[in-house]
CSV table of N, CA, C and O in Angstrom, one decimal:
chain,number,residue,atom,x,y,z
A,260,MET,N,-53.8,64.9,14.2
A,260,MET,CA,-53.7,64.1,15.0
A,260,MET,C,-54.1,63.1,15.0
A,260,MET,O,-54.7,62.2,14.3
A,261,VAL,N,-53.3,62.5,16.4
A,261,VAL,CA,-53.5,60.8,16.2
A,261,VAL,C,-54.2,60.0,17.2
A,261,VAL,O,-54.1,60.7,18.8
A,262,ALA,N,-54.8,59.4,17.2
A,262,ALA,CA,-55.5,58.5,18.5
A,262,ALA,C,-54.9,57.4,19.0
A,262,ALA,O,-54.4,56.4,17.8
A,263,GLN,N,-54.6,57.3,20.1
A,263,GLN,CA,-54.2,56.3,21.0
A,263,GLN,C,-55.4,55.4,21.3
A,263,GLN,O,-56.2,56.1,22.0
A,264,THR,N,-55.3,54.2,21.1
A,264,THR,CA,-55.7,53.1,21.8
A,264,THR,C,-55.2,51.9,22.1
A,264,THR,O,-54.3,51.5,22.1
A,265,SER,N,-55.8,51.5,23.6
A,265,SER,CA,-55.2,50.2,24.1
A,265,SER,C,-55.3,49.2,23.4
A,265,SER,O,-54.4,48.3,23.8
A,266,ASP,N,-56.0,48.9,22.2
A,266,ASP,CA,-55.9,47.7,21.5
A,266,ASP,C,-55.4,48.1,20.4
A,266,ASP,O,-55.7,47.3,19.3
A,267,GLY,N,-54.3,48.5,20.2
A,267,GLY,CA,-53.8,48.8,18.9
A,267,GLY,C,-53.3,47.7,17.8
A,267,GLY,O,-53.5,47.6,16.7
A,268,HIS,N,-52.7,46.8,18.5
A,268,HIS,CA,-52.3,45.3,18.2
A,268,HIS,C,-53.6,44.8,17.2
A,268,HIS,O,-53.3,44.6,16.2
A,269,VAL,N,-54.7,44.7,17.9
A,269,VAL,CA,-55.5,44.3,17.3
A,269,VAL,C,-56.3,45.1,15.8
A,269,VAL,O,-56.5,44.3,15.1
A,270,LEU,N,-56.0,46.1,15.9
A,270,LEU,CA,-56.6,47.0,14.8
A,270,LEU,C,-55.6,47.0,13.7
A,270,LEU,O,-55.9,46.9,12.8
A,271,LEU,N,-54.3,47.0,14.0
A,271,LEU,CA,-53.1,46.5,13.2
A,271,LEU,C,-53.6,45.4,12.5
A,271,LEU,O,-53.6,44.8,11.6
A,272,ALA,N,-53.7,44.4,13.5
A,272,ALA,CA,-54.2,42.8,12.9
A,272,ALA,C,-55.2,43.1,11.8
A,272,ALA,O,-55.5,42.4,10.5
A,273,LYS,N,-56.3,43.6,12.6
A,273,LYS,CA,-57.5,43.6,11.6
A,273,LYS,C,-57.1,44.6,9.7
A,273,LYS,O,-57.6,43.6,9.2
A,274,LYS,N,-56.2,45.2,10.0
A,274,LYS,CA,-56.1,46.2,8.6
A,274,LYS,C,-55.0,45.2,7.8
A,274,LYS,O,-55.5,45.0,6.9
A,275,LEU,N,-54.2,44.5,8.4
A,275,LEU,CA,-53.5,44.0,7.6
A,275,LEU,C,-53.9,42.1,7.2
A,275,LEU,O,-53.7,41.9,6.2
A,276,GLY,N,-54.6,41.8,8.1
A,276,GLY,CA,-55.2,40.7,7.5
A,276,GLY,C,-56.5,40.9,6.8
A,276,GLY,O,-56.4,40.0,5.5
A,277,GLY,N,-57.3,42.4,6.7
A,277,GLY,CA,-58.1,42.4,5.6
A,277,GLY,C,-57.5,42.8,4.4
A,277,GLY,O,-58.2,42.3,3.5
A,278,LEU,N,-56.3,43.5,4.3
A,278,LEU,CA,-55.4,44.0,3.0
A,278,LEU,C,-55.1,42.5,2.4
A,278,LEU,O,-55.4,41.8,1.3
A,279,PHE,N,-54.7,41.9,3.4
A,279,PHE,CA,-53.9,40.2,3.5
A,279,PHE,C,-55.3,39.4,2.1
A,279,PHE,O,-55.1,38.7,0.9
A,280,ALA,N,-56.3,39.2,3.0
A,280,ALA,CA,-57.5,38.5,2.6
A,280,ALA,C,-58.1,39.1,1.0
A,280,ALA,O,-58.6,38.7,0.6
A,281,ILE,N,-58.2,40.6,0.9
A,281,ILE,CA,-58.5,41.0,-0.4
A,281,ILE,C,-57.6,40.5,-1.2
A,281,ILE,O,-57.6,40.2,-2.6
A,282,ILE,N,-56.3,40.3,-1.1
A,282,ILE,CA,-55.1,40.1,-2.1
A,282,ILE,C,-55.2,38.5,-2.6
A,282,ILE,O,-55.3,38.7,-3.8
A,283,LEU,N,-55.2,38.2,-1.5
A,283,LEU,CA,-55.4,36.6,-1.8
A,283,LEU,C,-56.7,36.4,-2.2
A,283,LEU,O,-56.7,35.4,-3.3
A,284,GLY,N,-58.1,37.4,-2.4
A,284,GLY,CA,-59.2,36.7,-2.9
A,284,GLY,C,-59.2,37.1,-4.1
A,284,GLY,O,-59.5,36.5,-5.2
A,285,CYS,N,-58.6,38.0,-4.6
A,285,CYS,CA,-58.2,39.1,-6.3
A,285,CYS,C,-57.7,37.8,-6.7
A,285,CYS,O,-57.9,37.3,-7.8
A,286,LEU,N,-56.5,36.9,-5.9
A,286,LEU,CA,-55.7,35.9,-7.0
A,286,LEU,C,-56.4,34.7,-7.1
A,286,LEU,O,-56.4,34.5,-8.0
A,287,LEU,N,-57.2,34.2,-6.1
A,287,LEU,CA,-57.8,33.1,-6.1
A,287,LEU,C,-59.1,33.3,-7.1
A,287,LEU,O,-59.1,32.3,-7.8
A,288,THR,N,-59.5,34.8,-6.9
A,288,THR,CA,-60.8,35.2,-8.2
A,288,THR,C,-60.6,34.8,-9.4
A,288,THR,O,-60.8,34.0,-10.2
A,289,ALA,N,-59.4,35.0,-9.6
A,289,ALA,CA,-58.6,35.5,-11.1
A,289,ALA,C,-58.4,33.7,-11.7
A,289,ALA,O,-58.8,33.6,-12.9
A,290,VAL,N,-57.6,33.4,-10.4
A,290,VAL,CA,-57.1,31.8,-11.2
A,290,VAL,C,-58.5,31.0,-11.6
A,290,VAL,O,-58.6,30.4,-12.5
A,291,GLY,N,-59.4,31.0,-10.4
A,291,GLY,CA,-60.7,30.2,-10.3
A,291,GLY,C,-61.5,31.0,-11.9
A,291,GLY,O,-61.6,29.5,-12.5
A,292,VAL,N,-61.7,31.9,-12.1
A,292,VAL,CA,-62.4,32.2,-13.4
A,292,VAL,C,-61.6,31.8,-14.8
A,292,VAL,O,-61.9,31.1,-15.7
A,293,THR,N,-60.0,32.1,-14.6
A,293,THR,CA,-58.9,31.7,-15.8
A,293,THR,C,-59.3,30.2,-16.3
A,293,THR,O,-59.4,30.0,-17.1
A,294,PHE,N,-59.4,29.4,-15.0
A,294,PHE,CA,-59.4,27.8,-15.2
A,294,PHE,C,-60.5,27.2,-15.0
A,294,PHE,O,-60.7,25.7,-15.0
A,295,GLU,N,-61.7,27.9,-14.9
A,295,GLU,CA,-62.9,28.1,-15.2
A,295,GLU,C,-63.1,26.9,-14.1
A,295,GLU,O,-64.2,25.6,-13.9
A,296,SER,N,-62.7,27.1,-12.2
A,296,SER,CA,-62.7,26.2,-11.5
A,296,SER,C,-64.1,27.0,-10.3
A,296,SER,O,-63.7,28.2,-9.6
A,297,ASP,N,-65.2,26.3,-10.0
A,297,ASP,CA,-66.3,26.9,-9.6
A,297,ASP,C,-65.3,27.2,-8.2
A,297,ASP,O,-65.6,28.4,-7.0
A,298,SER,N,-65.2,25.7,-7.3
A,298,SER,CA,-64.7,26.2,-5.9
A,298,SER,C,-63.4,26.9,-5.9
A,298,SER,O,-63.3,27.6,-4.4
A,299,THR,N,-62.4,27.6,-6.4
A,299,THR,CA,-61.5,28.0,-6.4
A,299,THR,C,-61.9,29.8,-6.4
A,299,THR,O,-61.8,30.3,-5.7
A,300,THR,N,-62.7,29.8,-7.5
A,300,THR,CA,-63.3,31.4,-7.4
A,300,THR,C,-64.7,31.3,-5.8
A,300,THR,O,-64.4,32.4,-5.9
A,301,LEU,N,-65.1,30.7,-5.7
A,301,LEU,CA,-66.1,30.6,-4.6
A,301,LEU,C,-64.8,31.1,-3.0
A,301,LEU,O,-65.7,31.7,-2.5
A,302,VAL,N,-63.7,30.3,-3.0
A,302,VAL,CA,-62.9,30.5,-2.2
A,302,VAL,C,-62.6,32.1,-2.3
A,302,VAL,O,-62.1,32.7,-1.4
A,303,GLY,N,-62.3,32.5,-3.3
A,303,GLY,CA,-61.7,33.5,-3.8
A,303,GLY,C,-62.6,34.8,-3.2
A,303,GLY,O,-62.2,35.6,-2.6
A,304,VAL,N,-63.9,34.7,-3.4
A,304,VAL,CA,-64.6,35.4,-3.5
A,304,VAL,C,-65.4,35.6,-1.7
A,304,VAL,O,-65.1,37.0,-1.5
A,305,LEU,N,-64.8,34.8,-1.3
A,305,LEU,CA,-65.4,34.4,0.3
A,305,LEU,C,-64.2,35.1,1.1
A,305,LEU,O,-64.0,36.0,1.9
A,306,PHE,N,-62.7,35.0,0.4
A,306,PHE,CA,-61.4,36.2,1.1
A,306,PHE,C,-61.7,37.2,0.8
A,306,PHE,O,-61.4,38.2,1.7
A,307,LEU,N,-62.8,37.9,-0.6
A,307,LEU,CA,-62.7,39.1,-0.9
A,307,LEU,C,-63.3,39.3,0.4
A,307,LEU,O,-63.5,40.9,0.8
A,308,ALA,N,-65.0,38.8,0.7
A,308,ALA,CA,-65.5,39.3,1.6
A,308,ALA,C,-64.9,39.4,3.1
A,308,ALA,O,-65.1,40.1,3.9
A,309,LEU,N,-64.6,38.3,3.3
A,309,LEU,CA,-63.7,38.6,4.8
A,309,LEU,C,-62.9,39.6,5.0
A,309,LEU,O,-62.9,40.2,5.6
A,310,GLY,N,-61.8,40.1,4.1
A,310,GLY,CA,-61.1,41.3,4.2
A,310,GLY,C,-61.9,42.4,4.2
A,310,GLY,O,-61.6,43.3,4.8
A,311,ALA,N,-62.9,42.7,3.1
A,311,ALA,CA,-63.8,43.8,3.3
A,311,ALA,C,-64.5,44.0,4.7
A,311,ALA,O,-64.8,44.9,5.4
A,312,VAL,N,-65.2,42.8,5.0
A,312,VAL,CA,-65.2,42.9,6.5
A,312,VAL,C,-64.5,43.1,7.3
A,312,VAL,O,-65.0,44.1,8.3
A,313,LEU,N,-63.4,42.6,7.7
A,313,LEU,CA,-62.3,43.1,8.3
A,313,LEU,C,-61.9,44.8,8.3
A,313,LEU,O,-61.7,45.1,9.1
A,314,LEU,N,-61.7,45.1,7.0
A,314,LEU,CA,-61.7,46.5,6.8
A,314,LEU,C,-62.5,47.1,7.7
A,314,LEU,O,-62.8,48.6,7.8
A,315,VAL,N,-63.8,47.1,7.4
A,315,VAL,CA,-64.9,47.8,7.7
A,315,VAL,C,-64.9,48.0,9.1
A,315,VAL,O,-65.4,48.8,9.4
A,316,LEU,N,-65.1,46.5,10.1
A,316,LEU,CA,-65.1,46.6,11.6
A,316,LEU,C,-64.0,47.3,11.9
A,316,LEU,O,-64.0,48.2,12.9
A,317,LYS,N,-62.9,48.1,11.4
A,317,LYS,CA,-61.5,48.5,11.4
A,317,LYS,C,-61.8,49.9,11.3
A,317,LYS,O,-62.3,50.5,12.5
A,318,ILE,N,-62.5,50.2,10.3
A,318,ILE,CA,-63.2,51.8,10.3
A,318,ILE,C,-64.3,51.9,11.3
A,318,ILE,O,-63.9,53.4,11.7
A,319,VAL,N,-65.2,51.3,11.3
A,319,VAL,CA,-66.3,51.8,12.2
A,319,VAL,C,-66.0,51.9,13.3
A,319,VAL,O,-66.1,52.4,14.2
A,320,ARG,N,-64.8,50.9,14.0
A,320,ARG,CA,-64.1,51.0,15.4
A,320,ARG,C,-63.7,52.4,15.2
A,320,ARG,O,-63.6,53.0,16.7
A,321,ARG,N,-62.9,52.6,14.6
A,321,ARG,CA,-61.8,53.6,14.5
A,321,ARG,C,-63.3,55.1,14.4
A,321,ARG,O,-62.6,56.1,15.5
A,322,ASN,N,-64.3,55.0,14.1
A,322,ASN,CA,-65.1,56.4,14.1
A,322,ASN,C,-66.0,56.4,14.9
A,322,ASN,O,-66.8,57.0,14.7
A,323,GLN,N,-66.2,55.4,15.9
A,323,GLN,CA,-67.0,55.1,17.1
A,323,GLN,C,-66.7,56.4,18.0
A,323,GLN,O,-65.5,57.2,17.8
A,324,GLN,N,-68.0,57.3,18.4
A,324,GLN,CA,-67.7,58.0,19.2
A,324,GLN,C,-67.3,57.9,20.7
A,324,GLN,O,-67.5,56.9,21.4
A,325,ARG,N,-66.3,58.6,21.0
A,325,ARG,CA,-65.3,58.6,22.2
A,325,ARG,C,-65.9,59.4,23.2
A,325,ARG,O,-66.0,60.5,23.1
A,326,PRO,N,-66.3,58.8,24.4
A,326,PRO,CA,-67.0,59.9,25.4
A,326,PRO,C,-65.7,60.7,25.9
A,326,PRO,O,-64.5,60.4,26.2
A,327,SER,N,-65.9,62.3,26.3
A,327,SER,CA,-65.0,62.9,26.8
A,327,SER,C,-65.4,63.5,27.9
A,327,SER,O,-66.0,63.1,28.6
């Protein structure tokens, strides 16, 4: 069963943005740890957190009760 939403583009942007932020965060964190750069590691962790928040918001929005 496919759910139809009026703001499908926003949900898609959150999903893709979240995945992109997680991938970028992983890369930056790995580079920061490898080269012992605290600022790069911090930015990577922040991107990881941002990506996780965007995906959680998308999941919560999808699982909300709809009035029948």
